[in-house]
Coordinates of C-alpha atoms (C1' of nucleotides) in Angstrom, one line a residue:
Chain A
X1 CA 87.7 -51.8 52.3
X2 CA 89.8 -50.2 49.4
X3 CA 92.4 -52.8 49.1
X4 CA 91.9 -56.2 46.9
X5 CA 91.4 -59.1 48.4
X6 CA 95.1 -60.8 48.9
X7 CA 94.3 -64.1 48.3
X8 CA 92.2 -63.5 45.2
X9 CA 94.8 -61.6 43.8
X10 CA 96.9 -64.9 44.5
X11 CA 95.3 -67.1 43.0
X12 CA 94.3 -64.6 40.2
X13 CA 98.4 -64.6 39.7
X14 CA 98.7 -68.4 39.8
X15 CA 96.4 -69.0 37.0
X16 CA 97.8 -66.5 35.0
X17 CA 101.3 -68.1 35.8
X18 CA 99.9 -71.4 34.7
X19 CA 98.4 -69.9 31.2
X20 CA 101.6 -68.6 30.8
X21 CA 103.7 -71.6 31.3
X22 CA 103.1 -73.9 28.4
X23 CA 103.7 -77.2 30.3
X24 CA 102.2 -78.3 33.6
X25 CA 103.7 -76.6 36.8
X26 CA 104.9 -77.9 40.2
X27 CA 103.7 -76.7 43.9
X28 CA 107.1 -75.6 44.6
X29 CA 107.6 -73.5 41.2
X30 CA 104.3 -71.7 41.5
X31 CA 105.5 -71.2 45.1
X32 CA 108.7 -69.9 44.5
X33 CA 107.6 -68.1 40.9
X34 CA 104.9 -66.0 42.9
X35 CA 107.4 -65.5 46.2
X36 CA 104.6 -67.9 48.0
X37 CA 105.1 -70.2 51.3
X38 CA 104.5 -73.7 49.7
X39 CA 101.7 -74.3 52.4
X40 CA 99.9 -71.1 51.1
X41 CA 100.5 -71.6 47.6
X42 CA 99.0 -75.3 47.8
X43 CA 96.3 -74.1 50.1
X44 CA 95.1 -71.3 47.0
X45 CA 95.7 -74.3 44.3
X46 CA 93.9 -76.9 46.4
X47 CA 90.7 -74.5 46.2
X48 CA 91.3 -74.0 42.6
X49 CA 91.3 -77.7 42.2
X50 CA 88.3 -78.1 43.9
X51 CA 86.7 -75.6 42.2
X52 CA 87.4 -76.5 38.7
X53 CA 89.8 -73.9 37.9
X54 CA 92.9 -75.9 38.0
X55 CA 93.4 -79.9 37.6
X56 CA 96.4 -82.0 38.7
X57 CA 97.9 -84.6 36.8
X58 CA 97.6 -87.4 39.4
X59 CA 100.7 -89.3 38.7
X60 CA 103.3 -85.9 38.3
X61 CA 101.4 -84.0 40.8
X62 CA 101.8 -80.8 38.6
X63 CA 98.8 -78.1 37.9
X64 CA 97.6 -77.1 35.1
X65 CA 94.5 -74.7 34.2
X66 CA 91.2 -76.9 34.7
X67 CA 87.8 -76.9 32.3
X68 CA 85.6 -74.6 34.4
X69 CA 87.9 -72.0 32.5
X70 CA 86.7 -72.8 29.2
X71 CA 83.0 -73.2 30.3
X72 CA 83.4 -69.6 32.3
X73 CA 85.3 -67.9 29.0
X74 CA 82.7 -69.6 26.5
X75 CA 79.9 -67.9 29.1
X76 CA 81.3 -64.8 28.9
X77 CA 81.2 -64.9 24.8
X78 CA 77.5 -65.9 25.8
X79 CA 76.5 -62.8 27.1
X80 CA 78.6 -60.5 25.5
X81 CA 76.9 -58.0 23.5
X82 CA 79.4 -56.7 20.8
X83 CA 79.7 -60.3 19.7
X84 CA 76.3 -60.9 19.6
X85 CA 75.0 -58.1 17.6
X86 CA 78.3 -58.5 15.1
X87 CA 77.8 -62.5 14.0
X88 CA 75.6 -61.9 11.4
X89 CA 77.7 -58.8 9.7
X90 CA 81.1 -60.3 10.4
X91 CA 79.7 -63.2 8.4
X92 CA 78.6 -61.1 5.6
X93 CA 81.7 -59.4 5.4
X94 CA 84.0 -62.5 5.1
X95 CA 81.9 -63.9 2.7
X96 CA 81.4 -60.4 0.6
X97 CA 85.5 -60.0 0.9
X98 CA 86.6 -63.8 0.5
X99 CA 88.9 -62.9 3.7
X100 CA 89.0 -63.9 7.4
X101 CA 87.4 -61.9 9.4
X102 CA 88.0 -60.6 13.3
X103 CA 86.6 -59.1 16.1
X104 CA 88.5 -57.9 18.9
X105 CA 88.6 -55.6 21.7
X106 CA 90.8 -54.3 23.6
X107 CA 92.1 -55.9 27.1
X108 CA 95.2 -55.1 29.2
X109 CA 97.8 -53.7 27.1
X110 CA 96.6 -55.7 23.6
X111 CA 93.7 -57.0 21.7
X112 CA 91.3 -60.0 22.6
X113 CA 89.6 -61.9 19.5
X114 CA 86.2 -62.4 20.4
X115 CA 85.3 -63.5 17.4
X116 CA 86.7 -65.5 13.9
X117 CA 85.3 -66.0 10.7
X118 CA 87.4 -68.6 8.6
X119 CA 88.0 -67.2 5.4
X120 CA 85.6 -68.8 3.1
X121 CA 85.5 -72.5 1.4
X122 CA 89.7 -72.7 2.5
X123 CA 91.3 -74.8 4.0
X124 CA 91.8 -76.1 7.7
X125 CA 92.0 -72.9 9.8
X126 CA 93.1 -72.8 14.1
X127 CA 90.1 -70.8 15.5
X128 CA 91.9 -67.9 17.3
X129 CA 89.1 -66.9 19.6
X130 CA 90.6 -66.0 22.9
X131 CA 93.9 -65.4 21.6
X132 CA 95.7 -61.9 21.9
X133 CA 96.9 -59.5 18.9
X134 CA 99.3 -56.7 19.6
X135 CA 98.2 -53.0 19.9
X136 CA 101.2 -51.1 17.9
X137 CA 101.2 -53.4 15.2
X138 CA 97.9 -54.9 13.5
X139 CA 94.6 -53.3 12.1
X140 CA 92.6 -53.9 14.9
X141 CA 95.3 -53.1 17.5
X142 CA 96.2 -49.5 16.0
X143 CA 92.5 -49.1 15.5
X144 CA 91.5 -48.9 19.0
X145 CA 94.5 -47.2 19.9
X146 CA 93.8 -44.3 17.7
X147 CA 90.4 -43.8 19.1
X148 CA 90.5 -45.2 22.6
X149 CA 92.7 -43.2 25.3
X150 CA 93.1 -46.1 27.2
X151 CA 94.1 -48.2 24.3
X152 CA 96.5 -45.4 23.7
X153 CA 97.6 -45.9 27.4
X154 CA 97.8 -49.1 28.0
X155 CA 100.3 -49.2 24.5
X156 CA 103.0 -47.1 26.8
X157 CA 105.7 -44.7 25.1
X158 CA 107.7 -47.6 23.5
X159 CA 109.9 -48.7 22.0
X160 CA 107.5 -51.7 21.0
X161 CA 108.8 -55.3 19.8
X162 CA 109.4 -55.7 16.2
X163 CA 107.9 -58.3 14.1
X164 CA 109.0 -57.8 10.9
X165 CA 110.8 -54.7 9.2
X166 CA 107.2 -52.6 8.5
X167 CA 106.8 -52.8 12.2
X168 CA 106.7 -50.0 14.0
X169 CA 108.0 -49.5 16.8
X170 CA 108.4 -45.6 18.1
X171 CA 105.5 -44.0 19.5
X172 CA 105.9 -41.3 18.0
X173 CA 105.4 -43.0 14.5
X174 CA 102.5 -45.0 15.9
X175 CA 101.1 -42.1 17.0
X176 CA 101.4 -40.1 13.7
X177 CA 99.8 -43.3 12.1
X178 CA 96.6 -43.1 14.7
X179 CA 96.0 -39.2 13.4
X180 CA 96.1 -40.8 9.5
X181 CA 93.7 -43.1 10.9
X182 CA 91.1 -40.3 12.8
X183 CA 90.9 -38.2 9.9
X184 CA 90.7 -41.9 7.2
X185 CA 88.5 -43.9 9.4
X186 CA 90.0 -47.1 9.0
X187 CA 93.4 -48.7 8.7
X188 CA 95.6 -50.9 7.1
X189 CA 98.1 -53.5 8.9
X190 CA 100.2 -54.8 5.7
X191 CA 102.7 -57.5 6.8
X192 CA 103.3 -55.3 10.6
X193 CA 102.9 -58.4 12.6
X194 CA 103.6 -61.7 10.2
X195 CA 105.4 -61.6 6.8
X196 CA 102.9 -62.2 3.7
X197 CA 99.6 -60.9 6.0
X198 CA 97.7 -57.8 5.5
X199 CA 94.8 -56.4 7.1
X200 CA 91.9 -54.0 7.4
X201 CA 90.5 -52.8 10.1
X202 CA 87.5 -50.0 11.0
X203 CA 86.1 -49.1 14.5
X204 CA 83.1 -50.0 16.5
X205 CA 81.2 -47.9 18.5
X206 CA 78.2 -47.9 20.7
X207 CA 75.0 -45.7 21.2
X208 CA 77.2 -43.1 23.2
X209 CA 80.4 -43.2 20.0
X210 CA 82.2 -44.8 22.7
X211 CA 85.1 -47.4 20.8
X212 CA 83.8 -50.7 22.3
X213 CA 86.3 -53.0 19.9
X214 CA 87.5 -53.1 16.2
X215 CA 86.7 -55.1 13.0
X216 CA 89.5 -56.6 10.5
X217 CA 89.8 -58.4 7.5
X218 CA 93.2 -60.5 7.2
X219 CA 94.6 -62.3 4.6
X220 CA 97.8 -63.1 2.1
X221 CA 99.0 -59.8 0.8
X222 CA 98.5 -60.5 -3.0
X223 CA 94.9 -60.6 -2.6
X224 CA 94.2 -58.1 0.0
X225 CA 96.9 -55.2 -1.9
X226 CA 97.0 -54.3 -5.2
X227 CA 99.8 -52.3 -6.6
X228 CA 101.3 -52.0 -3.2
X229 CA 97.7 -50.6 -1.3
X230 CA 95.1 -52.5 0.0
X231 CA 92.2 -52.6 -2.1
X232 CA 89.6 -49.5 -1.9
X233 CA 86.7 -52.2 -2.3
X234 CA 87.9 -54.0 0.5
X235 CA 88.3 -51.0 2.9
X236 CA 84.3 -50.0 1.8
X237 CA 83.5 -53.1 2.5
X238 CA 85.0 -53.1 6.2
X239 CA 84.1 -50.1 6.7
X240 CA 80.7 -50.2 5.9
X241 CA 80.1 -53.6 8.0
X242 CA 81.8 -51.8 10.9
X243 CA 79.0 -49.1 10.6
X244 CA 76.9 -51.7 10.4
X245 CA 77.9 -53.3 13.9
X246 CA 78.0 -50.0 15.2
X247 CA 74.3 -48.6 14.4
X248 CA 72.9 -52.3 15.4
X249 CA 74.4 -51.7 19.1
X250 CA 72.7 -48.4 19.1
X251 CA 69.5 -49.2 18.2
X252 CA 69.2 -52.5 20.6
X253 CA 68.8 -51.6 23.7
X254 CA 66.3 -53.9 25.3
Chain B
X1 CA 95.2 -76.1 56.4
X2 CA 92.7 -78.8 55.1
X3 CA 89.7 -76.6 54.3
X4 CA 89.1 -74.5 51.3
X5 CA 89.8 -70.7 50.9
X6 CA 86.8 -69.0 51.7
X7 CA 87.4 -65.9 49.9
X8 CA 88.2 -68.0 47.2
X9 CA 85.0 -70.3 46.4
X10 CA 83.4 -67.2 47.2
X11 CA 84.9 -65.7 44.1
X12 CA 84.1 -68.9 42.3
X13 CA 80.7 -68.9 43.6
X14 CA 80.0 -65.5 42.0
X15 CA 82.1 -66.3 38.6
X16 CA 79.3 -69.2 38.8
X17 CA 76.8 -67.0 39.1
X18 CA 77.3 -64.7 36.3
X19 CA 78.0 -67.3 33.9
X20 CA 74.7 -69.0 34.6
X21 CA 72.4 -65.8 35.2
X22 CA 72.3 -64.5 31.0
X23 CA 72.1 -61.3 32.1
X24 CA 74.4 -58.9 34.1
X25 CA 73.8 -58.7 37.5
X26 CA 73.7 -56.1 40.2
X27 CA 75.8 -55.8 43.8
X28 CA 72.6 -56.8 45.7
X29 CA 71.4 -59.3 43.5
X30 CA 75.1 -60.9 43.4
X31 CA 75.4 -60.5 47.3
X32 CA 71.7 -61.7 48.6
X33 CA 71.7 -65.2 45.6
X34 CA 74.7 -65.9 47.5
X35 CA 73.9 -64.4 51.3
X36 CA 76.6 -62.7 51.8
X37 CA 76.6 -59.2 53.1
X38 CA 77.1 -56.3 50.5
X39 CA 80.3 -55.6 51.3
X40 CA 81.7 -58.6 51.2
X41 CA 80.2 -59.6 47.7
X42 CA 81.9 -56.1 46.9
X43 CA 84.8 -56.5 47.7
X44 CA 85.2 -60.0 46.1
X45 CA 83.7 -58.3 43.3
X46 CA 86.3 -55.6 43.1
X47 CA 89.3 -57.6 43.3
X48 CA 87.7 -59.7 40.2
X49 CA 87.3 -56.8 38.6
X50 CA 91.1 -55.6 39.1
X51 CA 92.1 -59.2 37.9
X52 CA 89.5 -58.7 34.5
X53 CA 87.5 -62.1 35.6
X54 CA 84.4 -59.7 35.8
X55 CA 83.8 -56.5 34.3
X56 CA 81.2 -54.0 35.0
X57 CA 78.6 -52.0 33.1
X58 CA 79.6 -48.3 33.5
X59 CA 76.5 -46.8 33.6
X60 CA 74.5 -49.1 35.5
X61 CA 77.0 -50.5 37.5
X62 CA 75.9 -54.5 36.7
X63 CA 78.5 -57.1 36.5
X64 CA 79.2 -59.5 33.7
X65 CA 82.0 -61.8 33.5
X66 CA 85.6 -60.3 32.2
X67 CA 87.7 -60.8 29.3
X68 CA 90.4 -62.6 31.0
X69 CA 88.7 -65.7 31.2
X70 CA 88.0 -66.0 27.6
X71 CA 91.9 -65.9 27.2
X72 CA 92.9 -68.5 30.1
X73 CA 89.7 -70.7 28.8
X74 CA 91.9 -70.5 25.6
X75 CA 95.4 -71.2 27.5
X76 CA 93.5 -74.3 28.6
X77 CA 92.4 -75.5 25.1
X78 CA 96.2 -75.1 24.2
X79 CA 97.8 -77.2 27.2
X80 CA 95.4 -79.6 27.0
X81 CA 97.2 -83.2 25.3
X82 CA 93.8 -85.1 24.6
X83 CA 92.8 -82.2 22.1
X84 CA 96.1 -81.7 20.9
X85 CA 96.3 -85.1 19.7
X86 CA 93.1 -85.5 18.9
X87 CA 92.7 -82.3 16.6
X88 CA 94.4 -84.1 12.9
X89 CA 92.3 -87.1 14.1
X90 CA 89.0 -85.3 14.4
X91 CA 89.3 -83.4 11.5
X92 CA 90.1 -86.7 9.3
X93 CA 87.2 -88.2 10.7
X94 CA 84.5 -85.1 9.7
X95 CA 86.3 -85.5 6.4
X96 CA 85.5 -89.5 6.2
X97 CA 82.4 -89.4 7.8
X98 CA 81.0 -85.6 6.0
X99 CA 79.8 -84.7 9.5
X100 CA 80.3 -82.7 12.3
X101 CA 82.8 -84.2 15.0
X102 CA 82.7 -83.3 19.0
X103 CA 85.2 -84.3 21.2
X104 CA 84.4 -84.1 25.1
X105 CA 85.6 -84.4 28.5
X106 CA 83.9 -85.5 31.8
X107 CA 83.5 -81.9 33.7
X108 CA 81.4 -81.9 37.0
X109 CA 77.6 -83.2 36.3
X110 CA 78.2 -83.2 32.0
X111 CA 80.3 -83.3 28.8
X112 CA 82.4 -80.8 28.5
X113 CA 83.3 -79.7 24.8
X114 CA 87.2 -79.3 23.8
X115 CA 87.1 -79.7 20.4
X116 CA 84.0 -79.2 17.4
X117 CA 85.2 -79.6 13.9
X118 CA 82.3 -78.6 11.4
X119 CA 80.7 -80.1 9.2
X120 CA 82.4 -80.6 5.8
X121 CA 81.0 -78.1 2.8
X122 CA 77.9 -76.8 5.4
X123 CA 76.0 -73.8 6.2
X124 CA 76.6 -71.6 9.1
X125 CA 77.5 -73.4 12.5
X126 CA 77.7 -72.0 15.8
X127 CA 81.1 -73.1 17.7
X128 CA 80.4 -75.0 20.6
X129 CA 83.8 -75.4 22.4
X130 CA 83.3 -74.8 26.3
X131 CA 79.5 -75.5 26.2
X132 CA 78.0 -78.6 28.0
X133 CA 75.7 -81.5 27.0
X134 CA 74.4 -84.0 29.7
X135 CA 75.4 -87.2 30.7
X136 CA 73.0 -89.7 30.0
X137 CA 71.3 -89.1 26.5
X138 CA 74.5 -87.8 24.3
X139 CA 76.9 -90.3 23.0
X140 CA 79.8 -88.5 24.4
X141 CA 78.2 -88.9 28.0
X142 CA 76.7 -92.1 27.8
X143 CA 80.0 -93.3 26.4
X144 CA 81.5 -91.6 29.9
X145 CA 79.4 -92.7 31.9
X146 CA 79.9 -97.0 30.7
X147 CA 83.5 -96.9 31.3
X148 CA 84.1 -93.8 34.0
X149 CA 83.0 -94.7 37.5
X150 CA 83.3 -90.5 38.3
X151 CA 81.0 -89.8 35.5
X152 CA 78.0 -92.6 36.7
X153 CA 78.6 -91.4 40.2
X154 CA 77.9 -87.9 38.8
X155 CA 75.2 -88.8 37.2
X156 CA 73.2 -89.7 40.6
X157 CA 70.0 -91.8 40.7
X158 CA 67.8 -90.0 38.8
X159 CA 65.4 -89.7 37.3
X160 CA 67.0 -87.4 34.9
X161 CA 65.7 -84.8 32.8
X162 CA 63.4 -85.6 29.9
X163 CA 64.3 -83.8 26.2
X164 CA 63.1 -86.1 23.5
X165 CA 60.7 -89.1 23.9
X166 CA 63.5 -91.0 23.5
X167 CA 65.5 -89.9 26.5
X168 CA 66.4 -92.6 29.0
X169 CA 65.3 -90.9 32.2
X170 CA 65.7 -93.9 34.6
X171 CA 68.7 -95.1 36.0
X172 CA 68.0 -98.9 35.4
X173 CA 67.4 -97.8 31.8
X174 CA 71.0 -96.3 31.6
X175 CA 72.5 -98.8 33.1
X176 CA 71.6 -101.4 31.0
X177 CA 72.4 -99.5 28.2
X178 CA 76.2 -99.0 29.5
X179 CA 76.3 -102.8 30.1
X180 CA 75.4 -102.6 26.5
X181 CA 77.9 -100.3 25.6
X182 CA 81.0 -102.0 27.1
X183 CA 79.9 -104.7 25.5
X184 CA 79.9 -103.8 22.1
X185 CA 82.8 -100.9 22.5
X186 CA 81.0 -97.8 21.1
X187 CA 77.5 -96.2 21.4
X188 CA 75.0 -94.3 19.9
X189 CA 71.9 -91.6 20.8
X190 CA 69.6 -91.2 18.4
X191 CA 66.7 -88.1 19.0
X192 CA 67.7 -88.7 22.4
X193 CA 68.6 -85.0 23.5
X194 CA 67.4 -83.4 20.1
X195 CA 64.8 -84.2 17.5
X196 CA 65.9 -85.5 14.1
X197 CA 69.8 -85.4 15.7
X198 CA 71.5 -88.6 15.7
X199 CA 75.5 -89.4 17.2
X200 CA 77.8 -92.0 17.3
X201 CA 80.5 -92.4 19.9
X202 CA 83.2 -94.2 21.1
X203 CA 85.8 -94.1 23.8
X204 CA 89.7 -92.2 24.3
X205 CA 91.9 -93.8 26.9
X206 CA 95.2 -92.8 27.9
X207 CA 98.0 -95.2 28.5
X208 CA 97.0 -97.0 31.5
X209 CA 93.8 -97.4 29.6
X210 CA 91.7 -94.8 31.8
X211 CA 89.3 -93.2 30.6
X212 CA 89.7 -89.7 29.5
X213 CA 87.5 -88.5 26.9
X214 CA 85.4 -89.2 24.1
X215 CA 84.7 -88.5 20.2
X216 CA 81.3 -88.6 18.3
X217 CA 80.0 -87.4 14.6
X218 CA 76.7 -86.0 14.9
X219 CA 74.5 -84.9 11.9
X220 CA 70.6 -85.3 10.8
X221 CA 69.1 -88.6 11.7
X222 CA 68.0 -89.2 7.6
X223 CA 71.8 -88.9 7.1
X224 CA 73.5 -91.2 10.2
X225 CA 70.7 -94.0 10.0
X226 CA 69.8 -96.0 7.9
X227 CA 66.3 -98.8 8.3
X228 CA 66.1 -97.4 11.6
X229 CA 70.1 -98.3 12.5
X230 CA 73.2 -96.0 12.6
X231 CA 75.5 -96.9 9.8
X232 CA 77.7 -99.4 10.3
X233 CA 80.2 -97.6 8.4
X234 CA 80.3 -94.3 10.6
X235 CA 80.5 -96.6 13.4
X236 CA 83.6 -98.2 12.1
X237 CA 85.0 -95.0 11.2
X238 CA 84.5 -93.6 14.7
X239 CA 85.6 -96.3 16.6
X240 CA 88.6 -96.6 14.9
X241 CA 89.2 -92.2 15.5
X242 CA 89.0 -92.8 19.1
X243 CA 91.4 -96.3 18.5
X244 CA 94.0 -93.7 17.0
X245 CA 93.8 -90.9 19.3
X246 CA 94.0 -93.2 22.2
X247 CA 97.3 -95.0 20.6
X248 CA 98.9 -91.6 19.9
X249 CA 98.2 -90.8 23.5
X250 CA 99.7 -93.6 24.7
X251 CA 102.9 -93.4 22.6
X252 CA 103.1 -89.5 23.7
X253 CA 105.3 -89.2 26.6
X254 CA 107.4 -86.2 25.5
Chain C
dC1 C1' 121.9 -100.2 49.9
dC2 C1' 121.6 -96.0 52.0
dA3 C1' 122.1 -91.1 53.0
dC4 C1' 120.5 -87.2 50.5
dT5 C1' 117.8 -84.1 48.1
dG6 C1' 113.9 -82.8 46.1
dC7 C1' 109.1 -83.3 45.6
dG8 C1' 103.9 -82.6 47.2
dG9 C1' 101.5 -82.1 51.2
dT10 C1' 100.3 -81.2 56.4
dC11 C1' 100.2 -78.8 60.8
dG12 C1' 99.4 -75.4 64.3
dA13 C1' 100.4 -70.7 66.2
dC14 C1' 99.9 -66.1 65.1
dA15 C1' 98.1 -61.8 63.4
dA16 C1' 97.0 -60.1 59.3
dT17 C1' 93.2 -60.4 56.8
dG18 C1' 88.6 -60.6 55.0
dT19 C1' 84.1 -60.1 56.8
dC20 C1' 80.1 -57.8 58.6
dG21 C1' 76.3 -54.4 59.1
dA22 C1' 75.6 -49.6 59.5
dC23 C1' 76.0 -45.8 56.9
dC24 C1' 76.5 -42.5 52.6
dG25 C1' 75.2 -40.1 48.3
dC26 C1' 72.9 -40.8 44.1
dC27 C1' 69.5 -41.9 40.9
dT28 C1' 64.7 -43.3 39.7
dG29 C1' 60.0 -43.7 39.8
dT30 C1' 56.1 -42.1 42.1
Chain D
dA1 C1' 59.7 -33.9 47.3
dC2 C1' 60.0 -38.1 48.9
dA3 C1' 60.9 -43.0 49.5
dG4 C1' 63.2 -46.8 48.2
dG5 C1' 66.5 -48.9 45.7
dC6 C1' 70.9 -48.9 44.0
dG7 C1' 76.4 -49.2 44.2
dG8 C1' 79.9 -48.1 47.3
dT9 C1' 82.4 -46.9 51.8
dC10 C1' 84.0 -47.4 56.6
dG11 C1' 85.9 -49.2 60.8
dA12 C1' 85.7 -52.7 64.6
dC13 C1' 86.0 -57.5 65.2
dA14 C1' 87.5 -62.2 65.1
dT15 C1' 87.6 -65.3 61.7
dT16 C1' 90.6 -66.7 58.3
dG17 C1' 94.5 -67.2 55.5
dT18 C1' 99.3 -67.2 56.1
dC19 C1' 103.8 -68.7 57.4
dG20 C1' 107.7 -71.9 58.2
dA21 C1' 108.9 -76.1 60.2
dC22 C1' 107.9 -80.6 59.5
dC23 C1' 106.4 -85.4 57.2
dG24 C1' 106.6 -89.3 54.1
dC25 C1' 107.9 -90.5 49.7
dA26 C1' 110.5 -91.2 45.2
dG27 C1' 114.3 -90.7 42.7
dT28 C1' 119.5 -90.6 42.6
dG29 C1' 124.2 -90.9 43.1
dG30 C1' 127.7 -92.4 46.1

DNA sequence: CCACTGCGGTCGACAATGTCGACCGCCTGT
DNA sequence: ACAGGCGGTCGACATTGTCGACCGCAGTGG
């Protein structure tokens, strides 16, 4: 049976719709967004209901994404192994660096934070785990890319959305960057994506030197750069707690 | 078309699955825990694979859950008014009260957790958004459970599982302890789920003055109690957080 | 006050769709 | 070399999801 199953795929699109959408969606918008009949479209959102995936607000009538997702997203962090096996060294390295620190790998055509290390003793901080970064753009993004083919794919031939002016946005530039970063072993992501941020990033790789995700440190420009390049301590430090991450997933194999 | 989508809860059913099981799990074992034919289980497999609700192990061929639902578990967190609203309020509260704040929702047979501000000035602390605590020996559920009708009828009968020595495990016990609670408009649950842990909670209501969620600080039993009481002063302090988040919810019709 | 329009939700006929169980090739442990 | 398990495929079958018309309701503007 080499096709996907139609009304999966449905309801797979629905949620997605309603994670996109910031505010709570009606029957009939899903139904006419997704090029539904309203009785099928209420017939995949009823079973969502019931299932915990989406809740309706009883007095609008309008869906929005339900808890089991956040049980479900916090389960797969559970059993993830990259995560697991980095905790302890992201921690280090945020508190050896004074920085926040990410983890992220890559999914669909960008990067998934798996994990977030406030910077240390600062101040109130949004926890950014489950959010997506860009891939053409930040240190962990233009990491994988430069090691991961399907990173590399997934990014496309551009042109890519700009952020600010250090953006870049040809592939051919990006790509130029990625051989920099092969023959470096890390890169730097200074004020690419948001004005006044730079970062550091350094691949992770399992047993096999597959790139299974990317490390980063982020923070205000004036303490990660000095004299207009990010600080050489900062990079070893990244660096090494990315070899760090990346020997631990070797050795544990249970 | 009044009955659920087969295919559907299928899919749930398996998402289910792998969150519970901690580690991956194989075609057969997927498709004989829930008897369905191998086929079938791979096809639903497949499709959530497509979608990236479930990812598998390329060299043995296991499942695990996908990255996807990290990211609409997120989506959730961001839609979601109670913990929006509640966020300033929660963190003031750690603040006033030095200790770690939960904020939780009824979800199926337990407290669902949307919101965990850390303790002020502390050691390392393990996020728990999107994990579960039970019903009826937590403040957040026993709060729940006094003043939700859904949340005591999903609590059942009992008995109900023992952690401490001070867990309430009988119904009658419960229930006269949520008679107790509506009475005096907050609760507390001390050792009851975890030695030396001790909480305080109190109630969120929307508008119409349903009940919608719940707040608690939580921190070592030396530092909540005093002479064998909670302090008076945290319980002010979290009664009156759940008194402002359940005003600003109220006054919040954008 | 009442058409009127939009909503969420239901219904039943139809056939497209997902399901089933046998089968395949591969790897692993014996 | 074999047996047994694995993940995965295939095609026939009928169950199952889909479609579009329909319903009752709430809000609205004449």
């Amino acid at each position: 049976m080499p096709g996907p199953i139609q009304s999966l795929s449905r309801a797979a699109a629905i949620l997605r719709l309603l994670a996109g959408g910031e505010r709570r969606l009606g029957l009939s918008e899903v139904a006419t967004a997704l090029d539904l009949a309203k009785g099928t479209a209420h017939g995949i959102l009823r079973t969502l209901q019931q299932e915990g995936f989406v809740e309706q607000d009883p007095e609008s009538g309008k869906y929005q994404l339900g808890a089991e997702l956040l049980r479900l997203g916090q389960s797969y962090l559970d059993v993830h192994e990259l995560r697991a096996r980095a905790l302890v060294w992201a921690d280090d390295l945020a508190r050896a660096a004074g920085e926040t620190v990410y983890l992220g790998v890559l999914h669909q055509q960008g990067v998934l934070i798996v994990h977030h290390v406030f910077r240390p003793d600062d101040t109130r901080q949004v926890l950014e785990v489950g959010s997506m970064q860009p891939l053409h753009s930040t240190a962990l993004g233009k990491v994988l890319v430069a090691y991961d083919p399907v990173a590399r794919g997934e990014l496309g031939d551009g042109p890519y959305e700009s952020y600010t002016l250090r953006t870049l946005t040809e592939a051919g530039d990006v790509d130029a960057e990625c051989a920099l970063i092969r023959e470096r072993g890390w890169t730097d992501s200074v004020e690419e994506t948001w004005e006044g941020v730079a970062s550091i990033g350094a691949l992770i790789q399992d047993r096999r030197r597959n790139p299974v995700g990317a490390v980063c440190i982020s923070g205000p420009v004036e303490r990660v750069c000095e004299d207009g390049f990010v600080k050489p301590s900062l990079v070893a430090s990244v660096r090494s707690a990315a070899r760090a991450i990346s020997r631990d997933l070797g050795a544990g194999r249970f």
